[in-house]
Coordinates of N, CA and C and ligand atoms in Angstrom, one line a residue:
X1 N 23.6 -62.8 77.1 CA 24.2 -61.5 77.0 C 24.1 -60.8 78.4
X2 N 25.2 -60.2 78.9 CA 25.0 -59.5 80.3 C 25.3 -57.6 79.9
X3 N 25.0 -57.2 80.7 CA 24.9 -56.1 80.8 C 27.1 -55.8 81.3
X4 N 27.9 -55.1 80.3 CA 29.2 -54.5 81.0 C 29.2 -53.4 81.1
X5 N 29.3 -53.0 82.2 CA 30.1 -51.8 82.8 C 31.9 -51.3 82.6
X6 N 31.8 -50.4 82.5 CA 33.2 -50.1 81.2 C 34.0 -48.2 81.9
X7 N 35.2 -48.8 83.3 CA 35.1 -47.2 83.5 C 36.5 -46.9 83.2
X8 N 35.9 -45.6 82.2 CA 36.9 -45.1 82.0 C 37.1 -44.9 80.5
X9 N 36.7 -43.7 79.3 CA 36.1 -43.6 78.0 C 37.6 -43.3 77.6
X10 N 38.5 -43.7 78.0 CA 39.4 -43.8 77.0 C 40.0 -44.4 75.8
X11 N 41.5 -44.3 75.9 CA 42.1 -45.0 74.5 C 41.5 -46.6 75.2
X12 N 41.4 -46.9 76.1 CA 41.4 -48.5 76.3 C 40.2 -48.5 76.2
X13 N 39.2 -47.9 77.2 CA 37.5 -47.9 77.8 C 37.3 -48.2 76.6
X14 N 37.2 -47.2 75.2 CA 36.5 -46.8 74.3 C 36.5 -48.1 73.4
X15 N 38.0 -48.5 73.6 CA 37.7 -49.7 72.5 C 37.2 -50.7 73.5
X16 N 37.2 -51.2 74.2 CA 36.8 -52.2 75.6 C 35.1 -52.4 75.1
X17 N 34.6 -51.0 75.0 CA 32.7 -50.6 74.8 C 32.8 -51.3 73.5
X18 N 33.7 -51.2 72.3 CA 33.6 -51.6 70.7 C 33.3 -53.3 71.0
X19 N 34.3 -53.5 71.5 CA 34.1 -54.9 71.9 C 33.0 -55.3 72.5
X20 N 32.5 -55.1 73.7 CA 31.6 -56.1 74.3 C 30.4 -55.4 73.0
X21 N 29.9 -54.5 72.8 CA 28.6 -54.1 71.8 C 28.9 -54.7 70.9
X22 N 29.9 -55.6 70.2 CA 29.9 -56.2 68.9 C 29.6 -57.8 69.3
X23 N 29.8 -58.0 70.4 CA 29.5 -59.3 70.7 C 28.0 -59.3 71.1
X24 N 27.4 -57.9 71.4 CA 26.0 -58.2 71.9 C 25.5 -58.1 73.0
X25 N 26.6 -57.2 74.1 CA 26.1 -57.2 75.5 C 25.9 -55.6 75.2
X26 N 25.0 -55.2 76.9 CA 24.6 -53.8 76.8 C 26.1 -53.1 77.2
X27 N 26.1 -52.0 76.9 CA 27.7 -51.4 78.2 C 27.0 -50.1 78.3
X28 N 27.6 -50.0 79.9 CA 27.7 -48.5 79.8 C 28.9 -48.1 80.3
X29 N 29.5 -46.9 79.5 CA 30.7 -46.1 79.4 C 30.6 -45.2 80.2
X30 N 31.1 -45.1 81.1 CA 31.2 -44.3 82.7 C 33.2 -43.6 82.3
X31 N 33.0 -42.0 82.4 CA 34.2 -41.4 82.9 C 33.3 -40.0 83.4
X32 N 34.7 -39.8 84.8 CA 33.8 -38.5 85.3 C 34.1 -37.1 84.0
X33 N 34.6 -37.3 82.9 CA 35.1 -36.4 81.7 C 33.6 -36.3 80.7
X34 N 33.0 -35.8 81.0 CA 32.6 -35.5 79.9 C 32.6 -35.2 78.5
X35 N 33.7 -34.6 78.4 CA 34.1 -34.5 76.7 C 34.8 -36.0 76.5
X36 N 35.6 -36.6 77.1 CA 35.9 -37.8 77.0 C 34.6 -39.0 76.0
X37 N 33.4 -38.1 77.2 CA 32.8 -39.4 76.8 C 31.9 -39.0 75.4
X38 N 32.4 -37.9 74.9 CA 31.8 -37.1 73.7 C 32.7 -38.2 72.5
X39 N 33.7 -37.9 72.9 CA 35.0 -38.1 72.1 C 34.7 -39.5 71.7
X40 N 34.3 -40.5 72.8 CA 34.2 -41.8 72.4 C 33.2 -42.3 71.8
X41 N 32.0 -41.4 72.2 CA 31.0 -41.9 70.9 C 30.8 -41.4 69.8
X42 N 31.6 -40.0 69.3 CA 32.1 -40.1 68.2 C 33.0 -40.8 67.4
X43 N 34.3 -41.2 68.0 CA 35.0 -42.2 67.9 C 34.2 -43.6 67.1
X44 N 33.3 -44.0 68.0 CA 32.6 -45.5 67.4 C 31.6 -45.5 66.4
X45 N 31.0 -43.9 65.9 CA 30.2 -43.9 65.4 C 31.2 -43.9 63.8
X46 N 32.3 -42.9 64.3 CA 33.0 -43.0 62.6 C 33.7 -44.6 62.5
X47 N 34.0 -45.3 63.2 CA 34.6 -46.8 63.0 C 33.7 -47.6 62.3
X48 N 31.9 -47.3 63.3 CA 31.3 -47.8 62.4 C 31.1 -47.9 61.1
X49 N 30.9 -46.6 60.7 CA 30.7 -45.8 59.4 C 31.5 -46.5 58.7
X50 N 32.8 -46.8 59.1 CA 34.3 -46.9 57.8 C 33.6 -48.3 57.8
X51 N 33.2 -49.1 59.0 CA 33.1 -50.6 58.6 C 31.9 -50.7 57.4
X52 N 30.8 -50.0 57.6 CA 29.6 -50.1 57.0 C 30.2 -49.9 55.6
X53 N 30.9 -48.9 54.9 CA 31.2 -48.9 54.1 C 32.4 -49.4 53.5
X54 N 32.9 -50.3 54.1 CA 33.7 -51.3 53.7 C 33.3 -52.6 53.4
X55 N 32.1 -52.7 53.9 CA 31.0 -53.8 53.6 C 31.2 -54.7 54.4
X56 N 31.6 -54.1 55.7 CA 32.2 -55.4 57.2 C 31.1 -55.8 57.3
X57 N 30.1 -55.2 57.5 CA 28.7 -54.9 58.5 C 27.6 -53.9 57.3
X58 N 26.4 -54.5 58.0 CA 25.6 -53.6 57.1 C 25.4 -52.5 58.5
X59 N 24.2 -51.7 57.9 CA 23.9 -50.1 58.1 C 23.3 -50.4 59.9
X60 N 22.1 -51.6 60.1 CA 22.0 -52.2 61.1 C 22.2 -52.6 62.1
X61 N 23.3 -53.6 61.3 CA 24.4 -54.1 62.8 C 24.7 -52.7 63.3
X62 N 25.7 -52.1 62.6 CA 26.4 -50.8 62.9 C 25.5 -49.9 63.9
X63 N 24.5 -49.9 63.5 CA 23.5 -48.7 64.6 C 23.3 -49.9 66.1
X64 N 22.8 -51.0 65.6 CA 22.5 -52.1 67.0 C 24.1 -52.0 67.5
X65 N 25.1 -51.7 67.1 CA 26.5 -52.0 68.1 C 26.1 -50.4 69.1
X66 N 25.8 -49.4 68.0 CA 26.2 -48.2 68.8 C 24.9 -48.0 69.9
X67 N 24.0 -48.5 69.7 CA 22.7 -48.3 70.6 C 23.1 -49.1 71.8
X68 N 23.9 -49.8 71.8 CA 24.1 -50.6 73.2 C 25.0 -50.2 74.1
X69 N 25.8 -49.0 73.6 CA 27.1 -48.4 73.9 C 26.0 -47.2 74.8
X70 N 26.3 -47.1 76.4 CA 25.0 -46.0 77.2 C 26.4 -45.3 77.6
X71 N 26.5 -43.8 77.4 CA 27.5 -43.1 78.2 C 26.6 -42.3 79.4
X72 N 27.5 -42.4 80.2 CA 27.3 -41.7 81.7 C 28.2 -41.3 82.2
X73 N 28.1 -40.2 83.5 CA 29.5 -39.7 83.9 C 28.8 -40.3 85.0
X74 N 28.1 -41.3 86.0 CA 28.1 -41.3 86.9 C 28.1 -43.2 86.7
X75 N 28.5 -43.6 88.0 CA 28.4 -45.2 88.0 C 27.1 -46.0 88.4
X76 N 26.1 -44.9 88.6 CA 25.2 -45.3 89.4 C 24.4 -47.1 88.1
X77 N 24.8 -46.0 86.8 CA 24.5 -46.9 85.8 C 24.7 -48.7 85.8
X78 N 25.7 -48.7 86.8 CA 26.5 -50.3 87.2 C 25.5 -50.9 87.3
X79 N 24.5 -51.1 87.9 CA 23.2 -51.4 89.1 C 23.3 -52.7 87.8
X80 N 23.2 -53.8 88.5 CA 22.7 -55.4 87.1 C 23.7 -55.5 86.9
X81 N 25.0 -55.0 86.0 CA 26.2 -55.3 85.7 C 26.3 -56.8 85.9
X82 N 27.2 -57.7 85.0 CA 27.6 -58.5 85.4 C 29.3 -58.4 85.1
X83 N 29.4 -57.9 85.1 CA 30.8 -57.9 84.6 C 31.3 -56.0 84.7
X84 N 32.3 -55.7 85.1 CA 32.6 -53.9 85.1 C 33.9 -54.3 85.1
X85 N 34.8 -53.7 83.7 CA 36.0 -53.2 83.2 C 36.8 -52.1 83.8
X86 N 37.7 -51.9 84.4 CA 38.5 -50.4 85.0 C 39.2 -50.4 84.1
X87 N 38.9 -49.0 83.2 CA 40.2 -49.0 82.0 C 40.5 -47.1 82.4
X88 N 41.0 -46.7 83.6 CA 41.4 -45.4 84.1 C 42.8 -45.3 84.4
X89 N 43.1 -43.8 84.6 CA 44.4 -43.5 85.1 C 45.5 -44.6 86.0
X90 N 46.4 -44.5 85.2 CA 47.1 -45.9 85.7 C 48.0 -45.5 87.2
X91 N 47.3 -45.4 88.1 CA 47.7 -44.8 89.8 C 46.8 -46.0 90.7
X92 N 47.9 -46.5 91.5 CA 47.1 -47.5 92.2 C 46.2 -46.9 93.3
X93 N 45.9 -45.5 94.4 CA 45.3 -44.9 95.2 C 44.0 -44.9 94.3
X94 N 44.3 -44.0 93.3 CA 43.2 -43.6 92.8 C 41.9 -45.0 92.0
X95 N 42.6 -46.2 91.3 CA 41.7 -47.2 91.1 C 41.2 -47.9 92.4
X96 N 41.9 -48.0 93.7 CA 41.7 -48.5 94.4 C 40.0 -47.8 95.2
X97 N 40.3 -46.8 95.5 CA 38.7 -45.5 95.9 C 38.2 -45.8 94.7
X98 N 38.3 -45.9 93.5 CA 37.1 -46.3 92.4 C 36.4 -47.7 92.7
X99 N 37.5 -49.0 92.6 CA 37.1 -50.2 92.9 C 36.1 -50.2 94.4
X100 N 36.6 -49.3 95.1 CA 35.8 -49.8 96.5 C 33.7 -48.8 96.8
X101 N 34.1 -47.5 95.9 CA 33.1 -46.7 95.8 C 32.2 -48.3 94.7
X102 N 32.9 -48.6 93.4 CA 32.0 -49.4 92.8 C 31.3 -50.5 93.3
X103 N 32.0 -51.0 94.6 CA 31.2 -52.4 95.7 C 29.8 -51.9 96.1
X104 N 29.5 -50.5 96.1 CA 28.5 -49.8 96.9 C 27.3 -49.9 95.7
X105 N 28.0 -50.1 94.2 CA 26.7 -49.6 93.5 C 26.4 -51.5 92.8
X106 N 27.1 -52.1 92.8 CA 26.8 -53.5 92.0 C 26.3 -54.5 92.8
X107 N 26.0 -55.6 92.8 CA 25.6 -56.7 93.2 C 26.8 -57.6 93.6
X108 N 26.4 -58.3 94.5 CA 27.6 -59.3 95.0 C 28.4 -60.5 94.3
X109 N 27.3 -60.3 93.3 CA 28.2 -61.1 92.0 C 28.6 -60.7 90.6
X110 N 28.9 -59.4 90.3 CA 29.4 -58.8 89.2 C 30.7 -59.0 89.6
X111 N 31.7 -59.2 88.8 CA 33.1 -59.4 88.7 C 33.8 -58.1 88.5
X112 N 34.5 -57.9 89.1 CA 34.9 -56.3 89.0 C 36.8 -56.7 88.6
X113 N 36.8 -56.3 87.2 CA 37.8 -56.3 86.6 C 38.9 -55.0 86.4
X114 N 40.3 -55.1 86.4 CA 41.1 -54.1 86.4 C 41.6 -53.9 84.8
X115 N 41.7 -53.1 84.3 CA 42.6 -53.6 82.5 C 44.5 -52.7 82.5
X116 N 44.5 -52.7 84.4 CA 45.7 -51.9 84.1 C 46.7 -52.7 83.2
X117 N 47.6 -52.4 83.3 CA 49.4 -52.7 82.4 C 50.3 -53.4 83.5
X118 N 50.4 -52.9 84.7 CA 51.4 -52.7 85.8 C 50.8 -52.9 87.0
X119 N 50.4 -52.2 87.3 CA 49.4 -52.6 88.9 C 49.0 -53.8 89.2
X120 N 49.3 -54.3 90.7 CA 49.3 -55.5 91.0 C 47.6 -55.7 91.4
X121 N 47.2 -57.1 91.3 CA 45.6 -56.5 90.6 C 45.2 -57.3 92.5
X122 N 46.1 -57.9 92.9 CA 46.1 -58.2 94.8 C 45.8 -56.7 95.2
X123 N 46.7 -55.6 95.1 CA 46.1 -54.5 95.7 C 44.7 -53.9 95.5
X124 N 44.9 -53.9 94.6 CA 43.4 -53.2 94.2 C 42.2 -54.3 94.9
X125 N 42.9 -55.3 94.6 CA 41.2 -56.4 95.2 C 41.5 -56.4 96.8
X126 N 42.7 -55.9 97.4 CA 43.0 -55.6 99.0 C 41.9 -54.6 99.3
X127 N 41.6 -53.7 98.5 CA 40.4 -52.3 98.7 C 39.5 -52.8 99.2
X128 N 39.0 -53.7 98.5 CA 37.4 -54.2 98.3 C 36.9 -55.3 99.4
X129 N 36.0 -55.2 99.9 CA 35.3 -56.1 100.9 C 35.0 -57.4 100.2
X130 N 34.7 -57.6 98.9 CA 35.1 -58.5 98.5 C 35.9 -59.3 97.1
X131 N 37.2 -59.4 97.5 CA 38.4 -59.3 96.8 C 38.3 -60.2 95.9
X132 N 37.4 -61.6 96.5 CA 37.2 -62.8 95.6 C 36.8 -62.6 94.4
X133 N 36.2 -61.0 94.0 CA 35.5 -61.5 92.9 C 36.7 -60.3 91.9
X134 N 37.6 -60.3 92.2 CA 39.0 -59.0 91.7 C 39.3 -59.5 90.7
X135 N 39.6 -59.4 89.4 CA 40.9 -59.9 88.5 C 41.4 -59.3 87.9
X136 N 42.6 -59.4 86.8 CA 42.5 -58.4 85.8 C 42.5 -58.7 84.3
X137 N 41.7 -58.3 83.8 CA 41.4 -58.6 82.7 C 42.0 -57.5 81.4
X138 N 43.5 -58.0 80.5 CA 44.3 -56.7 80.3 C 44.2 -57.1 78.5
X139 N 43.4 -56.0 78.5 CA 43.7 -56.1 76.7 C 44.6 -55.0 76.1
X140 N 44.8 -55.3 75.1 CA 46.0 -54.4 74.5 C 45.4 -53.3 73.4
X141 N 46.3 -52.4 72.6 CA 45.7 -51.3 72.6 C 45.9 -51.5 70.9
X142 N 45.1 -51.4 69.8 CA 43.7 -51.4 70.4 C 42.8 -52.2 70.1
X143 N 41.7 -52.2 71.5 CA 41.4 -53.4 71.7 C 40.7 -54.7 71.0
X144 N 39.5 -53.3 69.8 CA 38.6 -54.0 69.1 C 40.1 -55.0 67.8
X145 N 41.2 -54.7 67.6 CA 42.0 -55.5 66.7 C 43.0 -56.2 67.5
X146 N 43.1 -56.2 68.4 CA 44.2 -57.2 69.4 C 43.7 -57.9 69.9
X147 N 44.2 -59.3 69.1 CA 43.5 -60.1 69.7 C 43.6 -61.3 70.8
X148 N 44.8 -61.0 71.7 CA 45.3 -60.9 73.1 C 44.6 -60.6 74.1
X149 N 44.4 -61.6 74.7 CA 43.3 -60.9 76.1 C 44.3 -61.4 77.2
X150 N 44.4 -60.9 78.3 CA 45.5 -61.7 79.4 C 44.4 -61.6 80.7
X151 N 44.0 -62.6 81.6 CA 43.3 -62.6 81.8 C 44.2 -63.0 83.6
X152 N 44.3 -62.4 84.5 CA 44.6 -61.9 85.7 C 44.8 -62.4 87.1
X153 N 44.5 -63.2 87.8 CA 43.8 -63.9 88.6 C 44.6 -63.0 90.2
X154 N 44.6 -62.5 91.1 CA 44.9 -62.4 92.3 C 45.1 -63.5 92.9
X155 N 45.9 -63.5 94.2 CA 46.1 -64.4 95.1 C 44.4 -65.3 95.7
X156 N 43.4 -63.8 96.0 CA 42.5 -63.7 96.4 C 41.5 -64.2 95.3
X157 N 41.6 -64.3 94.3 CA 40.4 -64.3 93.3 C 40.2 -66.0 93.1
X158 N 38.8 -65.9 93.6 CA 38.4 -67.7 93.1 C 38.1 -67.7 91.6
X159 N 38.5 -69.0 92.2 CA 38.5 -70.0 90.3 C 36.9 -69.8 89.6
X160 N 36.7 -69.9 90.3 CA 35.2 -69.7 88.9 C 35.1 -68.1 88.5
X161 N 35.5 -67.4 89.1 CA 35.5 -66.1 89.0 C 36.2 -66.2 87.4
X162 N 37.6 -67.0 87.6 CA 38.7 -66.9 86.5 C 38.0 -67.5 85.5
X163 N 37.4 -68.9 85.8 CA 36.4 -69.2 84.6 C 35.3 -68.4 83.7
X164 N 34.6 -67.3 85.0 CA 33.7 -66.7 84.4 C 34.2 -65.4 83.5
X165 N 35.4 -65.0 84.1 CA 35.5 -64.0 83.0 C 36.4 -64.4 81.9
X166 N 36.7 -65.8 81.9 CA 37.3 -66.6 80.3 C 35.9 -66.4 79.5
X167 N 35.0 -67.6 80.1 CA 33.4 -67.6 79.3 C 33.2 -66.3 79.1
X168 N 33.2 -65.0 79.5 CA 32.7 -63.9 79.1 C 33.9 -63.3 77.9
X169 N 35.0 -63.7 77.8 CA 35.6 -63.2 76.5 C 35.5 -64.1 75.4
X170 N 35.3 -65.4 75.8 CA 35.3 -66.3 74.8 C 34.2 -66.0 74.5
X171 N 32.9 -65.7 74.9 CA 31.6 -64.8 73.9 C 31.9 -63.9 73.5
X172 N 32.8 -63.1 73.7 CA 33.1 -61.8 73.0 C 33.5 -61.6 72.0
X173 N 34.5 -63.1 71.7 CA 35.3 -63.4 70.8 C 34.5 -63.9 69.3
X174 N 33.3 -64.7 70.1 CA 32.7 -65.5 68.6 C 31.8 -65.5 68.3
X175 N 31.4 -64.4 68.8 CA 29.4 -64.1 69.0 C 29.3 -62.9 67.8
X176 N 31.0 -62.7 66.9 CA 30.7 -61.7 66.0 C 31.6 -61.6 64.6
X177 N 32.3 -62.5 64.8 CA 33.3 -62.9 64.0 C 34.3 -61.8 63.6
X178 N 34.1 -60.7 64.2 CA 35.5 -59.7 63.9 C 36.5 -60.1 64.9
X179 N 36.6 -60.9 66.0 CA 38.0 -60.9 66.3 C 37.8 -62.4 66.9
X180 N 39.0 -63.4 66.8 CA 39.7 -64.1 67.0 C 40.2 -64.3 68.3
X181 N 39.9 -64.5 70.0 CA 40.6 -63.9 70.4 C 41.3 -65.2 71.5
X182 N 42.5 -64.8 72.1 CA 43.5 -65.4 72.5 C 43.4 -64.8 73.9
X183 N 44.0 -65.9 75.1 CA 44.2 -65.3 76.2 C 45.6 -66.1 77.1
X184 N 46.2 -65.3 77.8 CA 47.1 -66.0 78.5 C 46.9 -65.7 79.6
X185 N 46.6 -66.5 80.7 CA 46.4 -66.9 81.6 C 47.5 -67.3 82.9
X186 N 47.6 -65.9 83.4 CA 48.8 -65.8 85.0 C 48.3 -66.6 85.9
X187 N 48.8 -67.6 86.1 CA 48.0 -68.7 87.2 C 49.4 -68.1 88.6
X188 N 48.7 -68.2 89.5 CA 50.0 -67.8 90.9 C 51.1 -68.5 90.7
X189 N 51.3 -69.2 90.0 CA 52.7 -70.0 90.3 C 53.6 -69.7 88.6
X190 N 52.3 -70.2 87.7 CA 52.4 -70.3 86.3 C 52.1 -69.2 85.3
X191 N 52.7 -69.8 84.2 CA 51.9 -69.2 83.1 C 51.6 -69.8 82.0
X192 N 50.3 -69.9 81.5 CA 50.1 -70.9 79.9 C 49.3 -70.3 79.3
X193 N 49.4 -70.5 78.0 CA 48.4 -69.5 77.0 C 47.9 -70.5 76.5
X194 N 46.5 -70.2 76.0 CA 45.2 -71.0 75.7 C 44.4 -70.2 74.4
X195 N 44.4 -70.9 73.5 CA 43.6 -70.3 72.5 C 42.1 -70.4 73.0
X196 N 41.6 -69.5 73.0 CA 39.9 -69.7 73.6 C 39.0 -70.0 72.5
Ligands
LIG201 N1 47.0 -47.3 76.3 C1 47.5 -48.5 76.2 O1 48.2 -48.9 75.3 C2 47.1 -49.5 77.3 C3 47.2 -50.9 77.0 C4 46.8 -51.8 77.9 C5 46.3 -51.4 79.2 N2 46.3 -50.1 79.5 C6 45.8 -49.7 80.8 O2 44.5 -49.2 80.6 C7 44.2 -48.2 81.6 C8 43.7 -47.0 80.8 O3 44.7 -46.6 79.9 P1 44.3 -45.6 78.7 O4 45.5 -45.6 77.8 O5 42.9 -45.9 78.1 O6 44.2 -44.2 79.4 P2 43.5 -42.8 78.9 O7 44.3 -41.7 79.5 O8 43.4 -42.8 77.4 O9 42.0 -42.9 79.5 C9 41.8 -42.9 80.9 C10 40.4 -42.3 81.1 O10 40.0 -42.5 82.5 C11 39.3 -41.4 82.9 N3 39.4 -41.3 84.3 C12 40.4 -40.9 85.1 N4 40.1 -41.0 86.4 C13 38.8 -41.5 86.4 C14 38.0 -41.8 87.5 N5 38.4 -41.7 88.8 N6 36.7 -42.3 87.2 C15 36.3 -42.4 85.9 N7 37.1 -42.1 84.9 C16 38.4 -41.6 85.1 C17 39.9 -40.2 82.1 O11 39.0 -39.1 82.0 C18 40.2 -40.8 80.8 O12 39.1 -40.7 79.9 C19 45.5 -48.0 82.4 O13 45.4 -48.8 83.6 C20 46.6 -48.5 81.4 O14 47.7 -49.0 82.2 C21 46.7 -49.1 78.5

């Protein structure tokens, strides 16, 4: 289990945090919104709730998902990270000063992933001193039930990189048995989809 970093408590962040805490990693939920980040841990606590009494999950699991879910409005929280999610305002200036402020707070081998839609995920890893470790990792909305992951690769991003954040969804996917999950894979030339 690694510790993920998750910025941005939105419609994406929020379910992004549902996910990796049901697979078992720690996250912490970083937006500079405060109420945002109100919103989203109420959000997971009533999902839990509906699951617990739907008899998904007992009363346990439910609290061990939400205890792992750390909200912060600052990134300092990143520090260990192995892995950190961008699920913010969809403006390429503005992720780019996030991606390169977040090089300052992580280690040289946390994977720093984008979850935009549209944004070409070369620019954003152009910000960063080191672009090799850039991808994008784009789930769909929403996340904890889509079970589509598209997983990103830059001109710039090395192959293990791309391996490591497959291995990190493919644990995500079966370390809890709520989601099933699928990824398609933008290779620079190609494209092929791969059941993981
Ligand atoms: N909504 C979708 O259906 C969907 C699906 C797939 C991918 N995406 C992509 O995911 C990303 C997020 O989309 P969303 O729908 O969750 O947006 P959203 O508006 O619901 O949430 C964005 C959050 O980012 C926060 N934020 C903005 N600037 C920030 C900053 N500099 N630092 C920290 N937090 C900041 C906001 O306070 C807000 O809580 C976008 O790139 C979008 O293209 C969206």
């Amino acid at each position: 289990m690694i510790k993920v970093g998750i910025i941005g408590a939105g419609s994406m962040g929020s379910g992004i945090a549902q996910v990796a805490a049901q697979a078992g990693h720690e996250v912490v939920l970083f937006d500079t919104n405060t109420e945002q980040l109100d919103k989203a841990k109420a959000k997971l606590a009533k999902i839990m709730a509906r699951l617990v009494e739907k008899g998904k999950i007992d009363r346990v699991t439910a609290d061990g998902i939400e205890k792992r879910v750390h909200y912060s409005n600052s990134m300092n929280g990143f520090a260990g990270a192995g892995l950190v999610i961008e699920a913010i305002i969809e403006n390429l200036e503005i992720k780019k000063n996030v991606f390169k402020e977040l090089e300052g707070i992580v280690e040289e081998t946390c994977i720093l992933a984008s979850n935009t839609s549209s944004l070409s995920i070369a620019s954003i890893a152009a910000a960063c001193d080191h672009a090799h470790r850039v991808i994008g990792i784009h789930f769909f909305n929403p996340a904890p039930l889509m079970p589509l992951v598209e997983i990103i690769p830059a001109v710039q991003t090395d192959e293990n990189i791309t391996s490591a954040a497959r291995r990190h969804h493919r644990l995500m996917g079966q370390s809890n048995g709520f989601n099933q999950r699928y990824a398609r894979i933008h290779c620079k030339s190609s494209s092929a989809t791969f059941l993981w």
